[in-house]
mmCIF file of C-alpha atoms in Angstrom:
data_model
loop_
_atom_site.group_PDB
_atom_site.id
_atom_site.type_symbol
_atom_site.label_atom_id
_atom_site.label_comp_id
_atom_site.label_asym_id
_atom_site.label_seq_id
_atom_site.Cartn_x
_atom_site.Cartn_y
_atom_site.Cartn_z
ATOM 1 C CA MET G 1 1.665 -11.003 31.968
ATOM 2 C CA ILE G 2 2.806 -13.408 29.257
ATOM 3 C CA LYS G 3 2.465 -17.040 30.174
ATOM 4 C CA TYR G 4 5.940 -18.544 30.096
ATOM 5 C CA THR G 5 4.717 -21.785 28.532
ATOM 6 C CA LYS G 6 3.600 -19.978 25.386
ATOM 7 C CA ASN G 7 6.051 -17.097 25.296
ATOM 8 C CA ALA G 8 8.379 -18.948 22.915
ATOM 9 C CA THR G 9 5.582 -19.361 20.351
ATOM 10 C CA ILE G 10 4.856 -15.618 20.430
ATOM 11 C CA VAL G 11 8.520 -14.822 19.817
ATOM 12 C CA ARG G 12 8.701 -17.442 17.072
ATOM 13 C CA ALA G 13 5.661 -15.992 15.256
ATOM 14 C CA GLN G 14 7.119 -12.479 15.396
ATOM 15 C CA ALA G 15 10.475 -13.743 14.129
ATOM 16 C CA MET G 16 8.785 -15.505 11.215
ATOM 17 C CA TYR G 17 7.004 -12.304 10.269
ATOM 18 C CA GLY G 18 10.324 -10.469 10.356
ATOM 19 C CA LYS G 19 11.377 -12.584 7.352
ATOM 20 C CA ARG G 20 8.342 -11.557 5.271
ATOM 21 C CA LEU G 21 8.608 -10.215 1.739
ATOM 22 C CA LYS G 22 9.328 -6.474 1.725
ATOM 23 C CA GLN G 23 8.338 -3.819 -0.798
ATOM 24 C CA ASN G 24 11.636 -4.249 -2.634
ATOM 25 C CA ASP G 25 10.940 -7.978 -3.019
ATOM 26 C CA TYR G 26 7.565 -7.202 -4.575
ATOM 27 C CA ARG G 27 9.147 -4.716 -6.969
ATOM 28 C CA GLU G 28 11.688 -7.320 -8.031
ATOM 29 C CA LEU G 29 9.038 -10.009 -8.480
ATOM 30 C CA ALA G 30 6.676 -7.713 -10.396
ATOM 31 C CA GLY G 31 9.475 -7.031 -12.875
ATOM 32 C CA LYS G 32 10.029 -10.709 -13.716
ATOM 33 C CA LYS G 33 8.989 -12.057 -17.099
ATOM 34 C CA SER G 34 8.158 -15.683 -16.304
ATOM 35 C CA VAL G 35 7.157 -18.136 -13.580
ATOM 36 C CA SER G 36 10.700 -19.510 -13.730
ATOM 37 C CA GLU G 37 12.148 -16.105 -12.895
ATOM 38 C CA VAL G 38 9.713 -15.703 -9.986
ATOM 39 C CA ALA G 39 10.616 -19.151 -8.633
ATOM 40 C CA ASP G 40 14.324 -18.423 -8.979
ATOM 41 C CA TYR G 41 14.033 -15.132 -7.091
ATOM 42 C CA LEU G 42 11.983 -16.711 -4.290
ATOM 43 C CA LYS G 43 14.477 -19.579 -4.052
ATOM 44 C CA ARG G 44 17.567 -17.372 -3.908
ATOM 45 C CA ASN G 45 16.419 -14.325 -1.952
ATOM 46 C CA THR G 46 13.511 -15.059 0.391
ATOM 47 C CA HIS G 47 12.330 -17.237 3.270
ATOM 48 C CA TYR G 48 10.768 -19.538 0.655
ATOM 49 C CA SER G 49 14.263 -20.832 -0.197
ATOM 50 C CA SER G 50 13.922 -23.953 1.959
ATOM 51 C CA ALA G 51 10.602 -24.903 0.361
ATOM 52 C CA LEU G 52 12.057 -24.450 -3.132
ATOM 53 C CA SER G 53 15.497 -25.927 -2.467
ATOM 54 C CA THR G 54 14.963 -29.045 -4.585
ATOM 55 C CA ILE G 55 13.106 -27.510 -7.530
ATOM 56 C CA ASN G 56 14.580 -26.483 -10.858
ATOM 57 C CA PRO G 57 13.249 -22.970 -11.582
ATOM 58 C CA LEU G 58 13.722 -23.500 -15.321
ATOM 59 C CA THR G 59 11.216 -26.352 -15.478
ATOM 60 C CA ILE G 60 8.655 -25.461 -12.814
ATOM 61 C CA HIS G 61 5.160 -24.502 -13.968
ATOM 62 C CA ARG G 62 2.646 -22.188 -12.356
ATOM 63 C CA GLY G 63 0.421 -24.844 -10.739
ATOM 64 C CA HIS G 64 3.382 -26.692 -9.247
ATOM 65 C CA LEU G 65 4.885 -23.500 -7.793
ATOM 66 C CA GLU G 66 1.576 -22.473 -6.219
ATOM 67 C CA SER G 67 1.152 -25.962 -4.756
ATOM 68 C CA ILE G 68 4.611 -25.832 -3.158
ATOM 69 C CA LEU G 69 3.967 -22.379 -1.695
ATOM 70 C CA ARG G 70 0.593 -23.426 -0.256
ATOM 71 C CA ARG G 71 2.151 -26.494 1.320
ATOM 72 C CA TYR G 72 4.934 -24.391 2.804
ATOM 73 C CA SER G 73 2.385 -21.973 4.274
ATOM 74 C CA PHE G 74 0.426 -24.806 5.893
ATOM 75 C CA GLU G 75 3.597 -26.414 7.226
ATOM 76 C CA ARG G 76 4.581 -23.146 8.898
ATOM 77 C CA TYR G 77 1.207 -23.097 10.630
ATOM 78 C CA ILE G 78 1.707 -26.682 11.822
ATOM 79 C CA SER G 79 5.251 -25.937 12.996
ATOM 80 C CA LEU G 80 4.038 -22.926 14.987
ATOM 81 C CA CYS G 81 1.230 -24.881 16.639
ATOM 82 C CA ASP G 82 3.329 -27.996 17.295
ATOM 83 C CA PHE G 83 6.335 -26.034 18.582
ATOM 84 C CA GLN G 84 4.844 -26.233 22.080
ATOM 85 C CA GLN G 85 2.213 -28.901 21.350
ATOM 86 C CA LEU G 86 -0.582 -26.351 21.159
ATOM 87 C CA ARG G 87 -2.830 -28.393 18.873
ATOM 88 C CA LYS G 88 -3.981 -30.305 21.927
ATOM 89 C CA GLU G 89 -6.197 -27.262 22.431
ATOM 90 C CA LYS G 90 -9.131 -27.059 20.024
ATOM 91 C CA PHE G 91 -8.537 -23.519 18.786
ATOM 92 C CA TYR G 92 -5.132 -24.301 17.317
ATOM 93 C CA ASN G 93 -6.759 -26.566 14.735
ATOM 94 C CA TYR G 94 -8.692 -23.649 13.222
ATOM 95 C CA LEU G 95 -6.718 -23.551 9.980
ATOM 96 C CA LEU G 96 -7.197 -27.279 9.492
ATOM 97 C CA VAL G 97 -10.977 -26.823 9.807
ATOM 98 C CA LEU G 98 -10.829 -24.027 7.244
ATOM 99 C CA SER G 99 -8.727 -26.222 4.943
ATOM 100 C CA GLU G 100 -11.262 -29.054 5.185
ATOM 101 C CA ILE G 101 -14.049 -26.670 4.198
ATOM 102 C CA ARG G 102 -12.050 -25.432 1.214
ATOM 103 C CA GLU G 103 -11.537 -29.002 -0.009
ATOM 104 C CA ILE G 104 -15.234 -29.858 0.336
ATOM 105 C CA LEU G 105 -16.153 -26.743 -1.641
ATOM 106 C CA SER G 106 -13.567 -27.592 -4.295
ATOM 107 C CA VAL G 107 -15.125 -31.021 -4.756
ATOM 108 C CA ILE G 108 -18.619 -29.498 -5.034
ATOM 109 C CA LEU G 109 -17.333 -27.183 -7.783
ATOM 110 C CA HIS G 110 -15.876 -30.148 -9.657
ATOM 111 C CA ILE G 111 -19.092 -32.177 -9.314
ATOM 112 C CA ASN G 112 -21.213 -29.282 -10.559
ATOM 113 C CA ALA G 113 -18.868 -28.820 -13.522
ATOM 114 C CA GLY G 114 -19.053 -32.518 -14.370
ATOM 115 C CA ASN G 115 -15.312 -33.101 -13.942
ATOM 116 C CA SER G 116 -15.079 -34.552 -10.427
ATOM 117 C CA ASP G 117 -12.350 -36.932 -11.601
ATOM 118 C CA GLU G 118 -10.032 -33.930 -12.016
ATOM 119 C CA TYR G 119 -10.093 -32.971 -8.325
ATOM 120 C CA ILE G 120 -7.397 -35.505 -7.498
ATOM 121 C CA SER G 121 -4.843 -33.506 -9.502
ATOM 122 C CA SER G 122 -5.243 -30.591 -7.091
ATOM 123 C CA LEU G 123 -5.585 -32.649 -3.920
ATOM 124 C CA PRO G 124 -3.218 -31.244 -1.246
ATOM 125 C CA SER G 125 -1.286 -34.350 -0.206
ATOM 126 C CA TYR G 126 0.051 -32.622 2.911
ATOM 127 C CA LEU G 127 -3.478 -32.742 4.374
ATOM 128 C CA VAL G 128 -4.046 -36.464 3.834
ATOM 129 C CA SER G 129 -3.060 -37.592 7.337
ATOM 130 C CA LYS G 130 -4.608 -34.604 9.098
ATOM 131 C CA THR G 131 -8.222 -34.212 7.967
ATOM 132 C CA SER G 132 -11.238 -35.477 9.936
ATOM 133 C CA PHE G 133 -12.451 -37.344 6.845
ATOM 134 C CA ASP G 134 -10.637 -39.524 4.319
ATOM 135 C CA LEU G 135 -9.183 -37.163 1.723
ATOM 136 C CA ILE G 136 -8.367 -40.026 -0.643
ATOM 137 C CA GLN G 137 -12.006 -41.105 -0.519
ATOM 138 C CA LEU G 138 -12.995 -37.498 -1.155
ATOM 139 C CA ALA G 139 -10.956 -37.589 -4.360
ATOM 140 C CA ARG G 140 -12.978 -40.596 -5.493
ATOM 141 C CA VAL G 141 -16.433 -39.053 -5.142
ATOM 142 C CA ARG G 142 -18.438 -38.615 -8.326
ATOM 143 C CA SER G 143 -21.670 -37.256 -6.903
ATOM 144 C CA ILE G 144 -23.101 -35.210 -4.066
ATOM 145 C CA LYS G 145 -24.373 -38.437 -2.555
ATOM 146 C CA ASP G 146 -20.808 -39.819 -2.536
ATOM 147 C CA LEU G 147 -19.566 -36.621 -0.899
ATOM 148 C CA MET G 148 -22.174 -36.777 1.858
ATOM 149 C CA GLU G 149 -21.133 -40.339 2.609
ATOM 150 C CA VAL G 150 -17.457 -39.360 2.966
ATOM 151 C CA ILE G 151 -18.264 -36.557 5.427
ATOM 152 C CA ARG G 152 -21.068 -38.430 7.205
ATOM 153 C CA HIS G 153 -19.307 -38.505 10.581
ATOM 154 C CA THR G 154 -18.221 -34.864 10.542
ATOM 155 C CA PRO G 155 -20.095 -31.647 11.472
ATOM 156 C CA TYR G 156 -20.066 -30.666 7.787
ATOM 157 C CA HIS G 157 -22.659 -33.335 7.002
ATOM 158 C CA SER G 158 -25.400 -31.681 9.071
ATOM 159 C CA VAL G 159 -24.422 -28.268 7.682
ATOM 160 C CA LEU G 160 -24.841 -29.388 4.075
ATOM 161 C CA GLU G 161 -27.793 -31.702 4.619
ATOM 162 C CA LYS G 162 -30.234 -28.793 4.412
ATOM 163 C CA VAL G 163 -28.904 -27.393 1.110
ATOM 164 C CA PHE G 164 -28.730 -30.554 -0.998
ATOM 165 C CA LEU G 165 -29.911 -31.550 -3.594
ATOM 166 C CA GLN G 166 -30.747 -29.623 -6.733
ATOM 167 C CA SER G 167 -31.680 -30.774 -10.210
ATOM 168 C CA GLU G 168 -29.283 -32.891 -12.233
ATOM 169 C CA GLY G 169 -27.463 -33.950 -9.069
ATOM 170 C CA LYS G 170 -25.927 -30.530 -8.528
ATOM 171 C CA ALA G 171 -25.714 -28.481 -5.353
ATOM 172 C CA ASP G 172 -26.213 -24.753 -4.889
ATOM 173 C CA TYR G 173 -22.533 -23.877 -4.563
ATOM 174 C CA LEU G 174 -23.028 -20.350 -3.222
ATOM 175 C CA LEU G 175 -25.412 -21.592 -0.557
ATOM 176 C CA CYS G 176 -23.004 -24.395 0.385
ATOM 177 C CA GLU G 177 -20.187 -21.876 0.659
ATOM 178 C CA TYR G 178 -22.280 -19.540 2.792
ATOM 179 C CA GLU G 179 -23.453 -22.276 5.179
ATOM 180 C CA LEU G 180 -19.972 -23.766 5.607
ATOM 181 C CA ARG G 181 -18.376 -20.377 6.211
ATOM 182 C CA MET G 182 -21.118 -19.475 8.678
ATOM 183 C CA TYR G 183 -20.473 -22.765 10.481
ATOM 184 C CA TYR G 184 -16.752 -21.993 10.560
ATOM 185 C CA PHE G 185 -17.179 -18.503 12.013
ATOM 186 C CA LYS G 186 -19.612 -19.716 14.678
ATOM 187 C CA TRP G 187 -17.326 -22.621 15.543
ATOM 188 C CA LEU G 188 -14.274 -20.372 15.727
ATOM 189 C CA ILE G 189 -15.835 -17.734 17.982
ATOM 190 C CA ASP G 190 -17.357 -20.406 20.210
ATOM 191 C CA VAL G 191 -13.996 -22.160 20.595
ATOM 192 C CA VAL G 192 -12.183 -18.901 21.363
ATOM 193 C CA ASN G 193 -14.764 -18.029 24.014
ATOM 194 C CA LYS G 194 -14.377 -21.461 25.607
ATOM 195 C CA ASP G 195 -10.611 -21.978 25.319
ATOM 196 C CA LEU G 196 -9.247 -18.508 25.994
ATOM 197 C CA LYS G 197 -9.694 -16.088 28.848
ATOM 198 C CA GLY G 198 -9.513 -12.397 29.577
ATOM 199 C CA LYS G 199 -7.589 -10.052 27.299
ATOM 200 C CA ALA G 200 -6.520 -12.780 24.854
ATOM 201 C CA ARG G 201 -10.112 -13.944 24.338
ATOM 202 C CA ASP G 202 -11.424 -10.400 23.889
ATOM 203 C CA SER G 203 -8.604 -9.468 21.503
ATOM 204 C CA LEU G 204 -9.089 -12.519 19.294
ATOM 205 C CA VAL G 205 -12.893 -12.345 19.202
ATOM 206 C CA SER G 206 -12.602 -8.674 18.271
ATOM 207 C CA GLN G 207 -10.140 -9.458 15.478
ATOM 208 C CA ILE G 208 -12.300 -12.276 14.104
ATOM 209 C CA LYS G 209 -15.485 -10.178 14.125
ATOM 210 C CA MET G 210 -13.697 -7.281 12.450
ATOM 211 C CA GLN G 211 -12.440 -9.688 9.802
ATOM 212 C CA ILE G 212 -16.033 -10.793 9.195
ATOM 213 C CA ASP G 213 -17.075 -7.123 8.959
ATOM 214 C CA PHE G 214 -14.538 -6.674 6.156
ATOM 215 C CA ILE G 215 -15.863 -9.747 4.344
ATOM 216 C CA ASP G 216 -19.417 -8.407 4.595
ATOM 217 C CA ILE G 217 -18.348 -4.973 3.338
ATOM 218 C CA ILE G 218 -16.541 -6.420 0.307
ATOM 219 C CA ASN G 219 -19.413 -8.791 -0.499
ATOM 220 C CA ALA G 220 -21.976 -5.989 -0.160
ATOM 221 C CA TYR G 221 -19.901 -3.787 -2.465
ATOM 222 C CA ARG G 222 -19.660 -6.540 -5.088
ATOM 223 C CA MET G 223 -23.338 -7.460 -4.928
ATOM 224 C CA LYS G 224 -24.412 -3.848 -5.296
ATOM 225 C CA LYS G 225 -21.916 -2.919 -7.996
ATOM 226 C CA TYR G 226 -22.018 -6.010 -10.188
ATOM 227 C CA TYR G 227 -25.444 -7.526 -9.523
ATOM 228 C CA ASP G 228 -27.513 -4.562 -8.316
ATOM 229 C CA LEU G 229 -29.076 -6.707 -5.596
ATOM 230 C CA PRO G 230 -31.550 -5.044 -3.198
ATOM 231 C CA ALA G 231 -30.643 -4.535 0.454
ATOM 232 C CA ASP G 232 -32.753 -7.456 1.733
ATOM 233 C CA GLU G 233 -31.095 -9.915 -0.669
ATOM 234 C CA ILE G 234 -27.619 -8.772 0.333
ATOM 235 C CA ASP G 235 -28.569 -8.991 4.001
ATOM 236 C CA LYS G 236 -29.536 -12.660 3.546
ATOM 237 C CA ARG G 237 -26.031 -13.346 2.258
ATOM 238 C CA SER G 238 -24.242 -11.477 5.047
ATOM 239 C CA PHE G 239 -22.584 -13.108 8.063
ATOM 240 C CA SER G 240 -23.473 -10.186 10.333
ATOM 241 C CA PHE G 241 -21.430 -10.905 13.444
ATOM 242 C CA TYR G 242 -20.761 -7.157 13.816
ATOM 243 C CA GLY G 243 -17.374 -6.109 15.101
ATOM 244 C CA ARG G 244 -16.913 -2.345 14.774
ATOM 245 C CA LEU G 245 -19.690 -2.089 12.198
ATOM 246 C CA ASN G 246 -23.052 -2.220 13.956
ATOM 247 C CA SER G 247 -26.241 -3.478 12.328
ATOM 248 C CA LYS G 248 -27.676 0.010 11.781
ATOM 249 C CA LYS G 249 -24.641 1.337 9.899
ATOM 250 C CA TYR G 250 -24.295 -1.879 7.907
ATOM 251 C CA ARG G 251 -27.931 -1.605 6.826
ATOM 252 C CA GLN G 252 -27.284 1.985 5.746
ATOM 253 C CA LEU G 253 -24.511 0.693 3.479
ATOM 254 C CA LEU G 254 -26.862 -1.854 1.925
ATOM 255 C CA GLU G 255 -29.521 0.758 1.211
ATOM 256 C CA THR G 256 -27.261 3.254 -0.575
ATOM 257 C CA PRO G 257 -28.384 3.757 -4.202
ATOM 258 C CA SER G 258 -24.951 4.358 -5.761
ATOM 259 C CA GLU G 259 -21.273 3.524 -5.375
ATOM 260 C CA GLU G 260 -20.512 7.129 -4.412
ATOM 261 C CA GLU G 261 -23.100 7.085 -1.629
ATOM 262 C CA PHE G 262 -21.871 3.643 -0.513
ATOM 263 C CA PHE G 263 -18.395 5.103 -0.024
ATOM 264 C CA ASN G 264 -19.836 8.180 1.661
ATOM 265 C CA ALA G 265 -21.764 6.044 4.163
ATOM 266 C CA LEU G 266 -18.716 3.818 4.723
ATOM 267 C CA SER G 267 -16.504 6.870 5.363
ATOM 268 C CA LYS G 268 -18.589 7.643 8.443
ATOM 269 C CA THR G 269 -17.947 4.262 10.049
ATOM 270 C CA TYR G 270 -15.078 3.151 12.287
ATOM 271 C CA TYR G 271 -13.385 1.532 9.302
ATOM 272 C CA GLY G 272 -14.081 4.266 6.796
ATOM 273 C CA LYS G 273 -12.408 6.882 8.962
ATOM 274 C CA ARG G 274 -9.165 4.917 8.587
ATOM 275 C CA MET G 275 -9.415 4.196 4.864
ATOM 276 C CA ASN G 276 -7.932 5.931 1.862
ATOM 277 C CA PHE G 277 -10.832 6.318 -0.581
ATOM 278 C CA GLU G 278 -8.464 7.649 -3.221
ATOM 279 C CA ASN G 279 -7.087 4.132 -3.594
ATOM 280 C CA ASP G 280 -8.361 2.940 -6.988
ATOM 281 C CA ASN G 281 -8.554 -0.626 -5.717
ATOM 282 C CA PHE G 282 -11.264 -0.497 -3.025
ATOM 283 C CA GLU G 283 -11.058 -4.185 -2.147
ATOM 284 C CA ASN G 284 -7.301 -3.952 -1.668
ATOM 285 C CA GLU G 285 -7.826 -1.002 0.659
ATOM 286 C CA ILE G 286 -10.173 -3.123 2.774
ATOM 287 C CA ILE G 287 -7.639 -5.978 2.877
ATOM 288 C CA LEU G 288 -4.915 -3.493 3.797
ATOM 289 C CA GLN G 289 -6.941 -2.310 6.786
ATOM 290 C CA ARG G 290 -7.437 -5.912 7.914
ATOM 291 C CA SER G 291 -3.710 -6.549 7.466
ATOM 292 C CA LEU G 292 -2.800 -3.517 9.559
ATOM 293 C CA LEU G 293 -5.057 -4.837 12.313
ATOM 294 C CA ALA G 294 -3.322 -8.223 12.195
ATOM 295 C CA ARG G 295 0.071 -6.544 12.204
ATOM 296 C CA ARG G 296 -0.764 -4.492 15.320
ATOM 297 C CA SER G 297 -2.190 -7.568 17.037
ATOM 298 C CA LEU G 298 0.991 -9.529 16.299
ATOM 299 C CA LYS G 299 3.252 -6.733 17.520
ATOM 300 C CA PHE G 300 1.510 -6.252 20.854
ATOM 301 C CA SER G 301 0.277 -9.770 21.445
ATOM 302 C CA GLU G 302 0.769 -11.452 24.796
ATOM 303 C CA ASP G 303 -0.917 -14.681 23.793
ATOM 304 C CA ALA G 304 0.095 -17.463 21.405
ATOM 305 C CA ALA G 305 -3.397 -17.812 19.925
ATOM 306 C CA VAL G 306 -3.528 -14.144 18.938
ATOM 307 C CA SER G 307 0.011 -14.319 17.534
ATOM 308 C CA ILE G 308 -0.626 -17.400 15.414
ATOM 309 C CA TYR G 309 -3.965 -16.180 14.084
ATOM 310 C CA SER G 310 -2.459 -12.799 13.178
ATOM 311 C CA VAL G 311 0.739 -14.009 11.539
ATOM 312 C CA MET G 312 -1.022 -16.697 9.489
ATOM 313 C CA TYR G 313 -3.448 -14.099 8.130
ATOM 314 C CA LEU G 314 -0.487 -11.926 7.130
ATOM 315 C CA PHE G 315 1.223 -14.838 5.419
ATOM 316 C CA ASP G 316 -2.019 -15.686 3.614
ATOM 317 C CA ILE G 317 -1.982 -12.161 2.164
ATOM 318 C CA GLU G 318 1.667 -12.618 1.191
ATOM 319 C CA LEU G 319 0.828 -15.864 -0.617
ATOM 320 C CA SER G 320 -2.091 -14.147 -2.347
ATOM 321 C CA ASN G 321 0.291 -11.387 -3.480
ATOM 322 C CA ILE G 322 2.683 -13.905 -5.024
ATOM 323 C CA ILE G 323 -0.159 -15.651 -6.861
ATOM 324 C CA LYS G 324 -1.412 -12.291 -8.184
ATOM 325 C CA ILE G 325 2.102 -11.504 -9.403
ATOM 326 C CA ILE G 326 2.328 -14.863 -11.186
ATOM 327 C CA GLU G 327 -1.072 -14.262 -12.810
ATOM 328 C CA GLY G 328 -0.048 -10.748 -13.830
ATOM 329 C CA ILE G 329 3.097 -12.068 -15.498
ATOM 330 C CA ARG G 330 1.091 -14.807 -17.192
ATOM 331 C CA TYR G 331 -1.109 -12.170 -18.848
ATOM 332 C CA ASN G 332 1.813 -9.877 -19.695
ATOM 333 C CA ARG G 333 0.776 -7.108 -17.322
ATOM 334 C CA SER G 334 3.198 -4.278 -16.577
ATOM 335 C CA SER G 335 5.074 -4.203 -13.279
ATOM 336 C CA GLU G 336 3.177 -1.013 -12.381
ATOM 337 C CA TYR G 337 -0.160 -2.765 -12.890
ATOM 338 C CA ILE G 338 0.948 -5.753 -10.822
ATOM 339 C CA LEU G 339 2.161 -3.595 -7.946
ATOM 340 C CA GLY G 340 -1.244 -1.878 -7.997
ATOM 341 C CA ILE G 341 -3.185 -5.100 -7.402
ATOM 342 C CA ILE G 342 -1.180 -6.502 -4.484
ATOM 343 C CA VAL G 343 -1.404 -5.559 -0.802
ATOM 344 C CA SER G 344 1.888 -4.551 0.723
ATOM 345 C CA MET G 345 2.709 -2.832 4.015
ATOM 346 C CA GLY G 346 6.471 -2.745 3.465
#
């Protein structure tokens, strides 16, 4: 039985998804020749029209367009959660927590590269009044020590305390990323288990753990293919929450000696039985499977938390598609190539 108090949010999320970009939109966008043409099409023909209403497509540049689209995506999340004042419950702040982590990692990258003063140019102003730490102060940091001071009163401080500090004032970025993402996944599952009950809790925990499975599969594939890392090293870098991929079958993937045998082992898992291994873009096939899961969850959801989590994942993929299209146009790729690197369900 759907709770009346949250029924309107479920309907709203489904209605928002109904306005998504369709396959024809992607074909049109992939055929454009410039960022201006992409912006003009989005402004005139899609649900992004309101976000782009005041821009001049002829003068907009790639970074500005991406910034506007990211802000629009975040504002949709806020509007969904605030529609019935859901952010009073801890779970509904999940995307804000993820956004905070992304900003911390961005600053670490800038510090390591020796250009921390450039972070401010990419600072998402729409987050300034919402983060648990002072984002303006974050933009002023010039060292890892400065960063730790800014986040001192947040959970991120204790997470990063154990990985700092390396030589020359730099931090191990990959380790920072791993520890922060691990914190996020643990926090998210813990909050879902505490805040939700019954079918909604089970559905969302299942979706989150399956999402982590997909991340582990992609990371394992990359580490084997591009870095030839041994199974134990890959295992150390895995999140291993295990949704439909148990520890035994995951270990079998890690121990395969070739890409062909990796795919063969994967084909015998819950996920592999649903995948098209003839797809030349393996990572896109994985993302497609995750998107189909989110789509089913949104369609049959009877809980606002499940609906919001599902639809925001789908819109994140849509945003990623647009950015890939812009990049493809930037490097003069053919429309056929561009359509081959995006994830679309029609």
